[in-house]
C-alpha positions as YAML, in Angstrom:
chain: A
units: angstrom
residues:
- id: 1
  name: MET
  ca: [-17.81, 11.92, 49.86]
- id: 2
  name: LEU
  ca: [-17.71, 8.46, 51.46]
- id: 3
  name: SER
  ca: [-14.75, 7.54, 53.60]
- id: 4
  name: PHE
  ca: [-12.98, 4.23, 53.03]
- id: 5
  name: GLY
  ca: [-14.68, 2.77, 56.10]
- id: 6
  name: ALA
  ca: [-18.13, 3.77, 54.86]
- id: 7
  name: SER
  ca: [-17.35, 2.43, 51.38]
- id: 8
  name: ALA
  ca: [-16.18, -0.92, 52.77]
- id: 9
  name: GLN
  ca: [-19.28, -1.06, 54.97]
- id: 10
  name: ALA
  ca: [-21.52, -0.42, 51.95]
- id: 11
  name: GLN
  ca: [-19.75, -3.18, 50.00]
- id: 12
  name: ASP
  ca: [-20.17, -5.62, 52.93]
- id: 13
  name: ALA
  ca: [-23.90, -4.83, 53.02]
- id: 14
  name: ALA
  ca: [-24.18, -5.40, 49.25]
- id: 15
  name: ASP
  ca: [-22.31, -8.72, 49.57]
- id: 16
  name: ASN
  ca: [-24.76, -9.77, 52.30]
- id: 17
  name: ILE
  ca: [-27.67, -9.24, 49.90]
- id: 18
  name: ALA
  ca: [-26.48, -10.15, 46.40]
- id: 19
  name: VAL
  ca: [-27.73, -13.46, 45.02]
- id: 20
  name: ALA
  ca: [-24.84, -15.72, 43.97]
- id: 21
  name: SER
  ca: [-26.68, -19.03, 43.69]
- id: 22
  name: GLU
  ca: [-30.07, -20.70, 43.80]
- id: 23
  name: GLU
  ca: [-31.01, -24.20, 44.92]
- id: 24
  name: GLY
  ca: [-34.54, -25.54, 44.89]
- id: 25
  name: GLY
  ca: [-36.17, -22.11, 45.19]
- id: 26
  name: ARG
  ca: [-33.78, -20.82, 47.88]
- id: 27
  name: TYR
  ca: [-31.26, -18.07, 47.15]
- id: 28
  name: TYR
  ca: [-27.79, -17.64, 48.67]
- id: 29
  name: THR
  ca: [-24.98, -15.09, 48.78]
- id: 30
  name: ALA
  ca: [-21.43, -15.98, 47.71]
- id: 31
  name: GLU
  ca: [-20.81, -17.00, 51.35]
- id: 32
  name: ASP
  ca: [-23.82, -19.39, 51.27]
- id: 33
  name: ILE
  ca: [-25.88, -17.11, 53.51]
- id: 34
  name: PRO
  ca: [-29.62, -17.15, 52.73]
- id: 35
  name: THR
  ca: [-30.84, -14.11, 50.86]
- id: 36
  name: PHE
  ca: [-33.94, -12.94, 49.01]
- id: 37
  name: ASN
  ca: [-34.83, -12.57, 45.37]
- id: 38
  name: VAL
  ca: [-37.38, -9.98, 44.27]
- id: 39
  name: ALA
  ca: [-38.07, -9.84, 40.54]
- id: 40
  name: GLU
  ca: [-38.56, -6.56, 38.69]
- id: 41
  name: ASP
  ca: [-42.34, -7.16, 38.65]
- id: 42
  name: GLY
  ca: [-42.35, -7.52, 42.46]
- id: 43
  name: THR
  ca: [-42.60, -11.32, 42.57]
- id: 44
  name: VAL
  ca: [-40.79, -12.59, 45.66]
- id: 45
  name: ASP
  ca: [-39.15, -15.95, 46.14]
- id: 46
  name: TYR
  ca: [-41.22, -18.42, 48.15]
- id: 47
  name: PRO
  ca: [-39.00, -18.30, 51.28]
- id: 48
  name: THR
  ca: [-39.38, -14.50, 51.50]
- id: 49
  name: PHE
  ca: [-43.16, -14.81, 51.16]
- id: 50
  name: ASN
  ca: [-43.24, -17.57, 53.76]
- id: 51
  name: GLY
  ca: [-40.98, -15.48, 55.99]
- id: 52
  name: TYR
  ca: [-43.59, -12.73, 55.92]
- id: 53
  name: ARG
  ca: [-46.23, -15.25, 57.04]
- id: 54
  name: ARG
  ca: [-44.07, -16.81, 59.75]
- id: 55
  name: TYR
  ca: [-42.79, -13.47, 61.05]
- id: 56
  name: HIS
  ca: [-46.35, -12.22, 61.47]
- id: 57
  name: ALA
  ca: [-47.42, -15.45, 63.16]
- id: 58
  name: GLU
  ca: [-44.59, -15.51, 65.71]
- id: 59
  name: CYS
  ca: [-42.53, -12.29, 65.89]
- id: 60
  name: HIS
  ca: [-44.58, -9.20, 65.14]
- id: 61
  name: VAL
  ca: [-46.31, -9.11, 68.52]
- id: 62
  name: CYS
  ca: [-43.06, -7.88, 70.07]
- id: 63
  name: HIS
  ca: [-41.07, -6.57, 67.11]
- id: 64
  name: GLY
  ca: [-43.92, -4.79, 65.34]
- id: 65
  name: PRO
  ca: [-45.48, -5.33, 61.93]
- id: 66
  name: ASP
  ca: [-43.13, -5.67, 58.98]
- id: 67
  name: GLY
  ca: [-40.00, -5.72, 61.16]
- id: 68
  name: GLU
  ca: [-40.40, -2.04, 62.03]
- id: 69
  name: GLY
  ca: [-39.85, -2.45, 65.79]
- id: 70
  name: SER
  ca: [-41.98, -1.39, 68.72]
- id: 71
  name: THR
  ca: [-41.70, 0.58, 71.93]
- id: 72
  name: TYR
  ca: [-40.13, -2.41, 73.69]
- id: 73
  name: ALA
  ca: [-38.41, -4.47, 70.97]
- id: 74
  name: PRO
  ca: [-36.00, -3.40, 68.22]
- id: 75
  name: ALA
  ca: [-36.64, -3.29, 64.50]
- id: 76
  name: LEU
  ca: [-35.48, -6.63, 63.13]
- id: 77
  name: LYS
  ca: [-35.37, -5.53, 59.51]
- id: 78
  name: THR
  ca: [-32.10, -3.77, 60.24]
- id: 79
  name: SER
  ca: [-30.73, -6.70, 62.26]
- id: 80
  name: ALA
  ca: [-30.96, -8.99, 59.24]
- id: 81
  name: ILE
  ca: [-28.75, -6.57, 57.30]
- id: 82
  name: ASP
  ca: [-26.33, -5.44, 60.00]
- id: 83
  name: MET
  ca: [-26.00, -8.56, 62.15]
- id: 84
  name: ASP
  ca: [-23.99, -11.63, 61.20]
- id: 85
  name: TYR
  ca: [-26.34, -14.41, 60.05]
- id: 86
  name: TYR
  ca: [-25.01, -16.88, 62.63]
- id: 87
  name: ASP
  ca: [-25.34, -14.32, 65.43]
- id: 88
  name: PHE
  ca: [-28.93, -13.71, 64.31]
- id: 89
  name: LEU
  ca: [-29.65, -17.46, 64.52]
- id: 90
  name: GLY
  ca: [-28.00, -17.66, 67.92]
- id: 91
  name: VAL
  ca: [-30.08, -14.83, 69.37]
- id: 92
  name: VAL
  ca: [-33.32, -16.33, 68.07]
- id: 93
  name: ALA
  ca: [-32.46, -19.83, 69.30]
- id: 94
  name: SER
  ca: [-30.90, -18.92, 72.65]
- id: 95
  name: GLY
  ca: [-32.49, -15.57, 73.45]
- id: 96
  name: ARG
  ca: [-30.78, -12.50, 74.82]
- id: 97
  name: ALA
  ca: [-31.19, -10.19, 77.77]
- id: 98
  name: LYS
  ca: [-30.11, -6.56, 77.92]
- id: 99
  name: VAL
  ca: [-31.15, -5.44, 81.36]
- id: 100
  name: ASN
  ca: [-29.50, -2.43, 82.98]
- id: 101
  name: ALA
  ca: [-30.39, 1.03, 84.21]
- id: 102
  name: ALA
  ca: [-30.96, 2.28, 80.65]
- id: 103
  name: GLU
  ca: [-32.79, -0.65, 79.06]
- id: 104
  name: ASN
  ca: [-34.84, -3.71, 79.81]
- id: 105
  name: GLN
  ca: [-34.97, -5.93, 76.73]
- id: 106
  name: VAL
  ca: [-35.45, -9.67, 77.00]
- id: 107
  name: MET
  ca: [-35.66, -11.83, 73.89]
- id: 108
  name: PRO
  ca: [-36.96, -15.29, 74.82]
- id: 109
  name: ALA
  ca: [-35.16, -18.37, 73.54]
- id: 110
  name: LEU
  ca: [-37.15, -19.83, 70.63]
- id: 111
  name: GLY
  ca: [-34.85, -22.75, 69.79]
- id: 112
  name: ASP
  ca: [-37.51, -25.28, 70.82]
- id: 113
  name: ASN
  ca: [-40.27, -23.63, 68.79]
- id: 114
  name: PRO
  ca: [-40.62, -25.46, 65.46]
- id: 115
  name: ASN
  ca: [-42.89, -22.70, 64.13]
- id: 116
  name: VAL
  ca: [-39.84, -20.44, 64.33]
- id: 117
  name: MET
  ca: [-36.84, -22.70, 63.91]
- id: 118
  name: CYS
  ca: [-38.16, -24.72, 60.96]
- id: 119
  name: PHE
  ca: [-38.64, -21.42, 59.12]
- id: 120
  name: ILE
  ca: [-35.80, -19.30, 60.55]
- id: 121
  name: ASP
  ca: [-34.12, -18.84, 57.17]
- id: 122
  name: ASP
  ca: [-37.44, -17.72, 55.68]
- id: 123
  name: ILE
  ca: [-37.94, -15.20, 58.49]
- id: 124
  name: TYR
  ca: [-34.36, -14.02, 58.05]
- id: 125
  name: VAL
  ca: [-34.65, -13.45, 54.28]
- id: 126
  name: TYR
  ca: [-37.99, -11.67, 54.71]
- id: 127
  name: LEU
  ca: [-36.43, -9.30, 57.24]
- id: 128
  name: LYS
  ca: [-33.37, -8.87, 55.05]
- id: 129
  name: ALA
  ca: [-35.59, -7.89, 52.10]
- id: 130
  name: ARG
  ca: [-37.40, -5.38, 54.31]
- id: 131
  name: GLY
  ca: [-34.13, -3.97, 55.67]
- id: 132
  name: ALA
  ca: [-32.64, -3.63, 52.19]
- id: 133
  name: GLY
  ca: [-35.71, -1.74, 50.99]
- id: 134
  name: ALA
  ca: [-36.46, -4.40, 48.37]
- id: 135
  name: LEU
  ca: [-39.85, -5.22, 49.89]
- id: 136
  name: ASP
  ca: [-42.53, -2.76, 50.95]
- id: 137
  name: ARG
  ca: [-44.66, -3.12, 54.04]
- id: 138
  name: GLY
  ca: [-47.54, -5.57, 53.88]
- id: 139
  name: ARG
  ca: [-48.14, -8.95, 52.33]
- id: 140
  name: PRO
  ca: [-46.18, -9.53, 49.12]
- id: 141
  name: ALA
  ca: [-48.66, -9.56, 46.25]
- id: 142
  name: LYS
  ca: [-46.86, -12.10, 44.06]
- id: 143
  name: LYS
  ca: [-44.70, -15.08, 44.95]
- id: 144
  name: GLU
  ca: [-42.85, -17.92, 43.26]
- id: 145
  name: ALA
  ca: [-44.34, -21.39, 43.71]
- id: 146
  name: LYS
  ca: [-43.18, -23.55, 46.60]
- id: 147
  name: SER
  ca: [-40.58, -25.97, 45.29]
- id: 148
  name: ASP
  ca: [-40.53, -29.69, 46.03]
- id: 149
  name: LEU
  ca: [-37.27, -29.25, 47.95]
- id: 150
  name: ILE
  ca: [-38.80, -26.59, 50.21]
- id: 151
  name: ARG
  ca: [-41.83, -28.81, 50.78]
- id: 152
  name: GLU
  ca: [-39.58, -31.78, 51.66]
- id: 153
  name: ASP
  ca: [-37.49, -29.66, 54.05]
- id: 154
  name: GLU
  ca: [-40.63, -28.40, 55.83]
- id: 155
  name: ASP
  ca: [-42.07, -31.90, 56.16]
- id: 156
  name: ALA
  ca: [-38.78, -33.24, 57.53]
- id: 157
  name: CYS
  ca: [-38.48, -30.44, 60.08]
- id: 158
  name: LEU
  ca: [-42.07, -30.49, 61.28]
- id: 159
  name: GLY
  ca: [-42.24, -34.28, 61.36]
...
């Protein structure tokens, strides 16, 4: 039997995942937090697919393939579910150090890296899909087409 605290926690996690709206190929929760959309046939939204690509280009060296973590960096697939979206962005942009007698973890600041920051929402939704169990390990086999709005946003960010 779930306690009230566990039930509320499960509802918060569901609210952090559930699609409430879509705009130009991007999906959002009721709180306007980016989220993923995986169709019954396994087709993923373009940002989730792109997040897979960008994660493996920039993040997997430390955090392991598919957000699973490594011996020296945590699994990010759980962070995208458990951590507040804005805290997640802050850690990626500003970095974080946890150095003490028990641990030595240093996340570099990536706020100046356009290959990360221009695609941070895509990386976030990919990791959220992995953490929610909606997306298996490996490259998604099917994806939605890239929308004009996503293309325009990428061009504006990358210059």
